Short mmCIF file of C-alpha atoms and ligand atoms in Angstrom, two decimals:
data_model
loop_
_atom_site.label_atom_id
_atom_site.label_comp_id
_atom_site.label_asym_id
_atom_site.label_seq_id
_atom_site.Cartn_x
_atom_site.Cartn_y
_atom_site.Cartn_z
CA ALA A 1 -16.48 13.47 12.80
CA ASP A 2 -15.85 15.06 16.19
CA ASP A 3 -14.59 11.73 17.49
CA LEU A 4 -11.84 11.82 14.94
CA MET A 5 -8.89 14.11 14.93
CA TYR A 6 -5.85 14.02 12.75
CA ALA A 7 -2.63 14.93 14.42
CA GLU A 8 0.41 15.79 12.45
CA LYS A 9 3.41 14.08 13.87
CA GLN A 10 6.77 13.76 12.20
CA GLY A 11 5.15 14.49 8.89
CA TYR A 12 2.59 11.71 9.25
CA TYR A 13 -1.03 11.73 10.23
CA HIS A 14 -2.20 9.51 13.03
CA TYR A 15 -5.66 8.69 14.08
CA VAL A 16 -6.19 9.83 17.63
CA LEU A 17 -8.49 7.98 19.96
CA ARG A 18 -10.91 10.25 21.76
CA GLY A 19 -13.03 9.90 24.86
CA ASP A 20 -13.95 6.28 25.39
CA GLY A 21 -10.96 5.21 23.33
CA ARG A 22 -13.04 3.92 20.46
CA ILE A 23 -12.15 4.75 16.89
CA ARG A 24 -15.27 5.97 15.15
CA THR A 25 -13.76 6.76 11.78
CA GLY A 26 -15.72 4.13 10.04
CA SER A 27 -19.42 4.81 10.22
CA ALA A 28 -21.28 4.40 6.95
CA THR A 29 -22.64 7.95 7.14
CA GLU A 30 -19.16 9.33 7.65
CA ILE A 31 -17.66 7.52 4.71
CA LEU A 32 -20.59 8.49 2.48
CA ARG A 33 -20.25 12.11 3.57
CA ASP A 34 -16.51 12.01 2.83
CA ILE A 35 -17.25 10.62 -0.62
CA GLY A 36 -19.84 13.37 -1.18
CA GLU A 37 -17.29 15.99 -0.15
CA HIS A 38 -14.75 14.53 -2.59
CA ARG A 39 -12.34 13.75 0.21
CA PHE A 40 -10.99 10.67 -1.53
CA VAL A 41 -8.51 11.04 -4.35
CA VAL A 42 -7.55 8.26 -6.72
CA HIS A 43 -3.95 8.14 -7.88
CA TYR A 44 -2.59 5.85 -10.56
CA GLN A 45 0.66 3.92 -10.69
CA PRO A 46 1.72 2.77 -14.17
CA GLN A 47 2.22 -0.92 -14.87
CA ILE A 48 4.89 -1.79 -17.41
CA SER A 49 5.42 -4.69 -19.79
CA LEU A 50 8.93 -5.88 -18.97
CA LYS A 51 9.23 -7.22 -22.53
CA THR A 52 8.43 -4.01 -24.40
CA GLY A 53 8.96 -1.38 -21.71
CA ARG A 54 5.56 0.10 -22.55
CA ILE A 55 2.80 1.08 -20.15
CA VAL A 56 0.07 -1.56 -20.16
CA GLY A 57 -2.17 0.04 -17.57
CA ALA A 58 -2.26 1.36 -14.04
CA GLU A 59 -3.29 0.47 -10.52
CA ALA A 60 -5.69 2.82 -8.77
CA LEU A 61 -4.55 3.69 -5.24
CA VAL A 62 -6.81 5.76 -3.01
CA ARG A 63 -5.72 8.62 -0.75
CA LYS A 64 -7.77 10.73 1.63
CA ARG A 65 -7.56 14.49 1.85
CA GLY A 66 -7.07 15.40 5.51
CA GLU A 67 -8.23 18.55 7.27
CA SER A 68 -5.11 20.45 6.25
CA GLY A 69 -5.39 19.33 2.64
CA ARG A 70 -2.52 16.87 2.95
CA LEU A 71 -3.05 13.44 1.41
CA ILE A 72 -3.27 10.55 3.85
CA PRO A 73 -2.10 7.12 2.60
CA PRO A 74 -4.61 4.23 2.58
CA ASN A 75 -2.89 2.22 5.32
CA TYR A 76 -4.13 4.89 7.75
CA PHE A 77 -7.82 4.44 6.98
CA VAL A 78 -8.50 1.28 4.94
CA PRO A 79 -7.94 -1.09 7.92
CA TYR A 80 -10.44 0.93 10.03
CA TYR A 81 -13.07 0.87 7.32
CA GLU A 82 -12.55 -2.88 7.00
CA ARG A 83 -12.95 -3.38 10.71
CA GLU A 84 -16.11 -1.25 10.76
CA ARG A 85 -17.40 -3.18 7.74
CA VAL A 86 -17.94 -0.05 5.62
CA ILE A 87 -15.02 -0.53 3.22
CA SER A 88 -17.32 -1.54 0.36
CA HIS A 89 -18.50 2.07 0.01
CA LEU A 90 -14.92 3.15 -0.61
CA ASP A 91 -13.96 0.22 -2.85
CA LEU A 92 -16.99 0.81 -5.06
CA HIS A 93 -16.38 4.56 -5.13
CA VAL A 94 -12.79 3.97 -6.29
CA PHE A 95 -14.00 1.42 -8.85
CA GLN A 96 -16.54 3.93 -10.18
CA THR A 97 -13.87 6.65 -10.39
CA VAL A 98 -11.69 4.23 -12.35
CA CYS A 99 -14.54 3.54 -14.78
CA GLN A 100 -15.21 7.27 -15.14
CA ASP A 101 -11.53 7.97 -15.88
CA PHE A 102 -11.43 5.12 -18.38
CA GLN A 103 -14.38 6.65 -20.25
CA LYS A 104 -12.88 10.13 -20.15
CA TRP A 105 -9.54 8.92 -21.51
CA LYS A 106 -11.17 6.76 -24.14
CA GLN A 107 -13.06 9.78 -25.42
CA GLN A 108 -9.65 11.40 -25.85
CA GLY A 109 -8.37 8.46 -27.85
CA ILE A 110 -6.57 6.28 -25.30
CA GLU A 111 -7.84 3.01 -23.86
CA THR A 112 -5.84 1.53 -21.02
CA SER A 113 -6.33 -1.29 -18.53
CA LEU A 114 -7.00 -0.21 -14.98
CA SER A 115 -6.96 -2.20 -11.78
CA SER A 116 -8.34 -1.49 -8.35
CA ASN A 117 -8.08 -3.05 -4.92
CA PHE A 118 -10.93 -4.85 -3.20
CA SER A 119 -11.24 -5.83 0.40
CA ARG A 120 -12.55 -9.32 1.12
CA VAL A 121 -15.35 -7.65 3.05
CA THR A 122 -16.52 -5.93 -0.13
CA LEU A 123 -16.37 -9.11 -2.20
CA MET A 124 -18.45 -11.02 0.35
CA ALA A 125 -21.62 -9.16 -0.67
CA PRO A 126 -23.74 -11.65 -2.62
CA ASP A 127 -24.59 -9.19 -5.42
CA ILE A 128 -21.09 -7.74 -5.79
CA VAL A 129 -20.40 -8.99 -9.33
CA GLU A 130 -23.71 -7.60 -10.56
CA ARG A 131 -22.88 -4.24 -8.97
CA LEU A 132 -19.45 -4.19 -10.62
CA ARG A 133 -20.99 -5.07 -13.95
CA ARG A 134 -23.58 -2.33 -13.59
CA ILE A 135 -20.99 0.33 -12.74
CA ALA A 136 -18.71 -0.73 -15.62
CA GLY A 137 -21.71 -0.71 -17.98
CA LEU A 138 -22.69 2.78 -16.87
CA TYR A 139 -19.41 4.11 -18.26
CA GLY A 140 -19.14 1.71 -21.18
CA VAL A 141 -16.03 -0.02 -19.88
CA PRO A 142 -15.44 -3.57 -21.17
CA ALA A 143 -14.84 -5.90 -18.21
CA GLU A 144 -11.64 -7.12 -19.87
CA LYS A 145 -10.11 -3.68 -19.27
CA LEU A 146 -10.77 -3.90 -15.54
CA THR A 147 -8.77 -5.83 -12.98
CA ILE A 148 -9.93 -6.79 -9.53
CA GLU A 149 -7.03 -7.07 -7.07
CA VAL A 150 -7.59 -9.37 -4.12
CA THR A 151 -5.22 -10.57 -1.42
CA GLU A 152 -4.79 -14.04 -0.01
CA SER A 153 -7.16 -13.18 2.80
CA ILE A 154 -9.92 -13.96 0.28
CA ASN A 155 -9.15 -17.55 1.22
CA LYS A 156 -10.93 -16.98 4.53
CA MET A 157 -14.22 -16.78 2.68
CA GLU A 158 -16.55 -19.70 2.85
CA PRO A 159 -15.26 -22.07 0.09
CA VAL A 160 -18.55 -22.50 -1.77
CA GLN A 161 -19.17 -18.74 -1.78
CA LEU A 162 -15.57 -18.07 -2.86
CA ALA A 163 -15.76 -20.53 -5.75
CA ALA A 164 -19.02 -18.93 -6.91
CA LEU A 165 -17.48 -15.44 -6.71
CA MET A 166 -14.44 -16.43 -8.78
CA LYS A 167 -16.65 -18.13 -11.34
CA ARG A 168 -18.94 -15.11 -11.69
CA LEU A 169 -16.02 -12.68 -12.02
CA SER A 170 -14.45 -14.70 -14.80
CA GLU A 171 -17.82 -15.24 -16.53
CA GLU A 172 -18.25 -11.47 -16.68
CA GLY A 173 -14.74 -11.15 -18.09
CA PHE A 174 -13.08 -9.24 -15.27
CA CYS A 175 -9.38 -9.95 -14.73
CA VAL A 176 -8.63 -11.19 -11.24
CA VAL A 177 -5.21 -10.69 -9.71
CA LEU A 178 -3.78 -12.16 -6.53
CA ASP A 179 -2.09 -9.19 -4.82
CA ASP A 180 0.84 -9.26 -2.37
CA PHE A 181 1.75 -12.86 -3.14
CA GLY A 182 4.78 -13.93 -1.12
CA SER A 183 4.17 -11.56 1.76
CA ASN A 184 4.08 -13.10 5.23
CA TYR A 185 3.85 -16.84 4.85
CA SER A 186 2.09 -17.31 1.56
CA ASN A 187 0.62 -20.66 0.88
CA LEU A 188 1.15 -22.12 -2.56
CA SER A 189 -2.05 -24.13 -2.27
CA ILE A 190 -4.16 -21.06 -3.11
CA LEU A 191 -2.74 -21.31 -6.63
CA THR A 192 -4.04 -24.85 -7.06
CA LYS A 193 -7.42 -24.00 -5.58
CA LEU A 194 -8.24 -20.77 -7.37
CA ARG A 195 -7.52 -19.60 -10.88
CA PHE A 196 -6.11 -16.10 -11.20
CA ASP A 197 -5.32 -14.22 -14.41
CA LYS A 198 -2.20 -12.77 -12.88
CA ILE A 199 -0.13 -13.12 -9.73
CA LYS A 200 1.34 -10.00 -8.21
CA PHE A 201 4.55 -10.72 -6.32
CA ASP A 202 4.87 -8.66 -3.16
CA LYS A 203 7.41 -5.90 -2.91
CA SER A 204 9.03 -7.55 0.11
CA LEU A 205 10.20 -10.37 -2.19
CA VAL A 206 11.35 -7.93 -4.86
CA GLU A 207 13.29 -5.96 -2.25
CA GLU A 208 15.16 -9.07 -1.18
CA LEU A 209 16.23 -9.91 -4.72
CA ASP A 210 19.24 -7.63 -4.31
CA SER A 211 20.58 -9.19 -1.16
CA ASN A 212 19.18 -12.66 -0.72
CA GLU A 213 20.05 -15.63 -2.89
CA GLN A 214 17.20 -17.66 -1.35
CA SER A 215 14.69 -15.02 -2.41
CA ARG A 216 16.02 -15.08 -5.94
CA ILE A 217 15.52 -18.84 -6.10
CA ILE A 218 12.00 -18.63 -4.67
CA MET A 219 11.01 -15.83 -7.03
CA LYS A 220 12.38 -17.57 -10.10
CA HIS A 221 10.65 -20.86 -9.37
CA ALA A 222 7.41 -19.37 -8.09
CA MET A 223 7.03 -17.54 -11.40
CA GLN A 224 7.73 -20.79 -13.20
CA ILE A 225 5.09 -22.58 -11.09
CA CYS A 226 2.50 -19.91 -11.95
CA LYS A 227 3.21 -20.29 -15.62
CA GLU A 228 3.14 -24.07 -15.68
CA LEU A 229 0.17 -24.41 -13.37
CA SER A 230 -2.29 -22.51 -15.53
CA GLY A 231 -0.50 -20.05 -17.77
CA THR A 232 -0.87 -17.41 -15.09
CA GLN A 233 1.18 -14.28 -15.75
CA SER A 234 3.42 -12.61 -13.20
CA LEU A 235 3.70 -9.01 -12.13
CA ALA A 236 6.32 -7.78 -9.67
CA GLU A 237 5.47 -4.78 -7.48
CA GLY A 238 7.89 -2.45 -5.75
CA ILE A 239 10.63 -2.52 -8.37
CA GLU A 240 13.07 0.19 -7.33
CA THR A 241 16.40 -0.71 -8.92
CA VAL A 242 17.68 -1.59 -12.36
CA GLU A 243 19.27 -4.69 -10.85
CA GLN A 244 15.87 -5.97 -9.62
CA LEU A 245 14.46 -5.31 -13.06
CA ARG A 246 17.29 -7.23 -14.70
CA MET A 247 16.66 -10.29 -12.55
CA LEU A 248 12.92 -10.21 -13.03
CA ARG A 249 13.37 -10.07 -16.79
CA GLN A 250 15.66 -13.06 -16.52
CA TYR A 251 12.94 -14.95 -14.63
CA GLU A 252 10.53 -14.08 -17.45
CA CYS A 253 8.29 -11.97 -15.28
CA GLU A 254 5.84 -10.32 -17.69
CA TYR A 255 4.91 -7.11 -15.88
CA GLY A 256 6.34 -4.70 -13.35
CA GLN A 257 5.35 -1.77 -11.21
CA GLY A 258 7.42 0.37 -8.89
CA TYR A 259 9.24 3.60 -8.16
CA PHE A 260 11.91 2.63 -10.70
CA PHE A 261 9.32 3.32 -13.40
CA ALA A 262 6.97 5.76 -11.69
CA LYS A 263 5.37 6.57 -8.36
CA PRO A 264 1.60 6.74 -8.03
CA MET A 265 0.47 10.02 -9.61
CA THR A 266 -2.66 12.06 -10.17
CA ALA A 267 -5.10 10.97 -12.88
CA GLU A 268 -4.10 14.01 -14.95
CA ALA A 269 -0.40 13.18 -14.72
CA PHE A 270 -1.04 9.56 -15.68
CA PHE A 271 -3.07 10.56 -18.71
CA GLU A 272 -0.32 12.96 -19.81
CA LEU A 273 2.16 10.12 -19.49
CA LEU A 274 -0.03 7.91 -21.68
CA GLN A 275 -0.31 10.66 -24.28
CA LYS A 276 3.42 11.31 -24.25
CA GLU A 277 4.16 7.62 -24.66
CA GLN A 278 1.79 7.35 -27.60
CA GLU A 279 3.63 10.20 -29.34
CA ASP A 280 7.00 8.58 -28.71
CA PHE A 281 6.08 5.29 -30.37
P1 C2E B 301 -1.07 -2.62 -2.68
O1 C2E B 301 -2.30 -2.86 -3.44
O2 C2E B 301 -0.15 -3.77 -2.50
O3 C2E B 301 -0.35 -1.40 -3.41
C1 C2E B 301 1.04 -1.27 -3.52
C2 C2E B 301 1.59 -0.23 -2.56
O4 C2E B 301 3.00 -0.14 -2.75
C3 C2E B 301 1.07 1.19 -2.78
O5 C2E B 301 1.03 1.84 -1.54
C4 C2E B 301 2.16 1.80 -3.66
O6 C2E B 301 2.20 3.20 -3.59
C5 C2E B 301 3.39 1.18 -3.05
N1 C2E B 301 4.51 1.12 -4.00
C6 C2E B 301 4.48 1.08 -5.34
N2 C2E B 301 5.71 1.01 -5.87
C7 C2E B 301 6.57 0.99 -4.84
C8 C2E B 301 8.01 0.91 -4.74
O7 C2E B 301 8.74 0.84 -5.71
N3 C2E B 301 8.53 0.89 -3.47
C9 C2E B 301 7.75 0.96 -2.35
N4 C2E B 301 8.36 0.95 -1.17
N5 C2E B 301 6.39 1.03 -2.41
C10 C2E B 301 5.82 1.05 -3.64
P2 C2E B 301 -0.22 2.70 -1.09
O8 C2E B 301 -0.71 3.52 -2.22
O9 C2E B 301 0.14 3.40 0.18
O10 C2E B 301 -1.33 1.60 -0.78
C11 C2E B 301 -1.20 0.69 0.28
C12 C2E B 301 -2.27 -0.36 0.27
O11 C2E B 301 -3.57 0.22 0.49
C13 C2E B 301 -2.41 -1.07 -1.08
O12 C2E B 301 -1.41 -2.05 -1.21
C14 C2E B 301 -3.81 -1.66 -0.93
O13 C2E B 301 -3.77 -2.86 -0.22
C15 C2E B 301 -4.53 -0.62 -0.10
N6 C2E B 301 -5.44 0.16 -0.97
C16 C2E B 301 -5.15 1.20 -1.80
N7 C2E B 301 -6.27 1.64 -2.43
C17 C2E B 301 -7.29 0.83 -1.99
C18 C2E B 301 -8.71 0.76 -2.29
O14 C2E B 301 -9.27 1.50 -3.11
N8 C2E B 301 -9.41 -0.22 -1.62
C19 C2E B 301 -8.83 -1.07 -0.74
N9 C2E B 301 -9.60 -1.99 -0.14
N10 C2E B 301 -7.53 -1.03 -0.46
C20 C2E B 301 -6.76 -0.10 -1.08
MG1 MG B 302 -2.89 -3.70 -5.12
MG1 MG B 303 0.34 -5.27 -3.70
MG1 MG B 304 1.54 -4.70 -1.01
#
């Protein structure tokens, strides 16, 4: 830990390189210690059915409590853990927290779908699906209530291993979502090669809906392609304006997520929201 220092700068935390210039944030002992000290906090962002306007579930998004108690966003530590090949400890910890929360909320009368993010590095472990199944079983969570979010980088996996992984995940009943679709230069061929339960359209595309006619055309037809290809449902992330929402509804996008509806919030706040919604209906 003494190699790592957080510096507060313009309201943001930055990792500071010490001594030999190496970042040593990512050792397995360090991440396990941080987990033991409850340094990671899981927030939830509601996901909405654009047809009914109701909450259908939430995405778990991890934050890290820094020295001063401030929460550090994942983009400041996830890439380092990936590079140091220790990200699986965090991904599985978040997944376990999600299962724990599911059980807790179910005991209070509300069952909701929850999704969490997985690095390709984590999914490359040969026994990963068995581990996920074991954790879900520990808390009595049906696999159907759990979504595994992966990004296109999964495509870099060895094809035979990747096909086996996708097959095992769907055999167990987990939902698999392709995250950040349309960011950078997405390749449509991944949709023909792999079968996803849902495609999550990246917020950069959603953002451009307001200003860019080309983006509107791409979004509209990409959602159509997903549907026709294999009945895959669409979710749009980063919805911030009512105008974006209007267009997405017009394109028959099934689900949405974004600041327009709600920002990521604590587990307690999300559960209160679920309870409130249940009373309202
Ligand atoms: P992601 O999975 O694509 O998550 C969406 C990100 O967009 C989240 O940022 C969320 O807070 C943000 N967001 C949601 N709605 C809006 C909106 O309307 N406008 C804007 N501008 N942003 C919005 P966050 O929480 O900082 O997470 C960043 C990334 O960190 C995630 O991107 C995901 O790739 C990664 N991440 C988060 N938790 C985990 C985890 O447990 N494991 C791994 N491997 N990665 C994680
Ligand atoms: Mg995600
Ligand atoms: Mg995303
Ligand atoms: Mg994203």
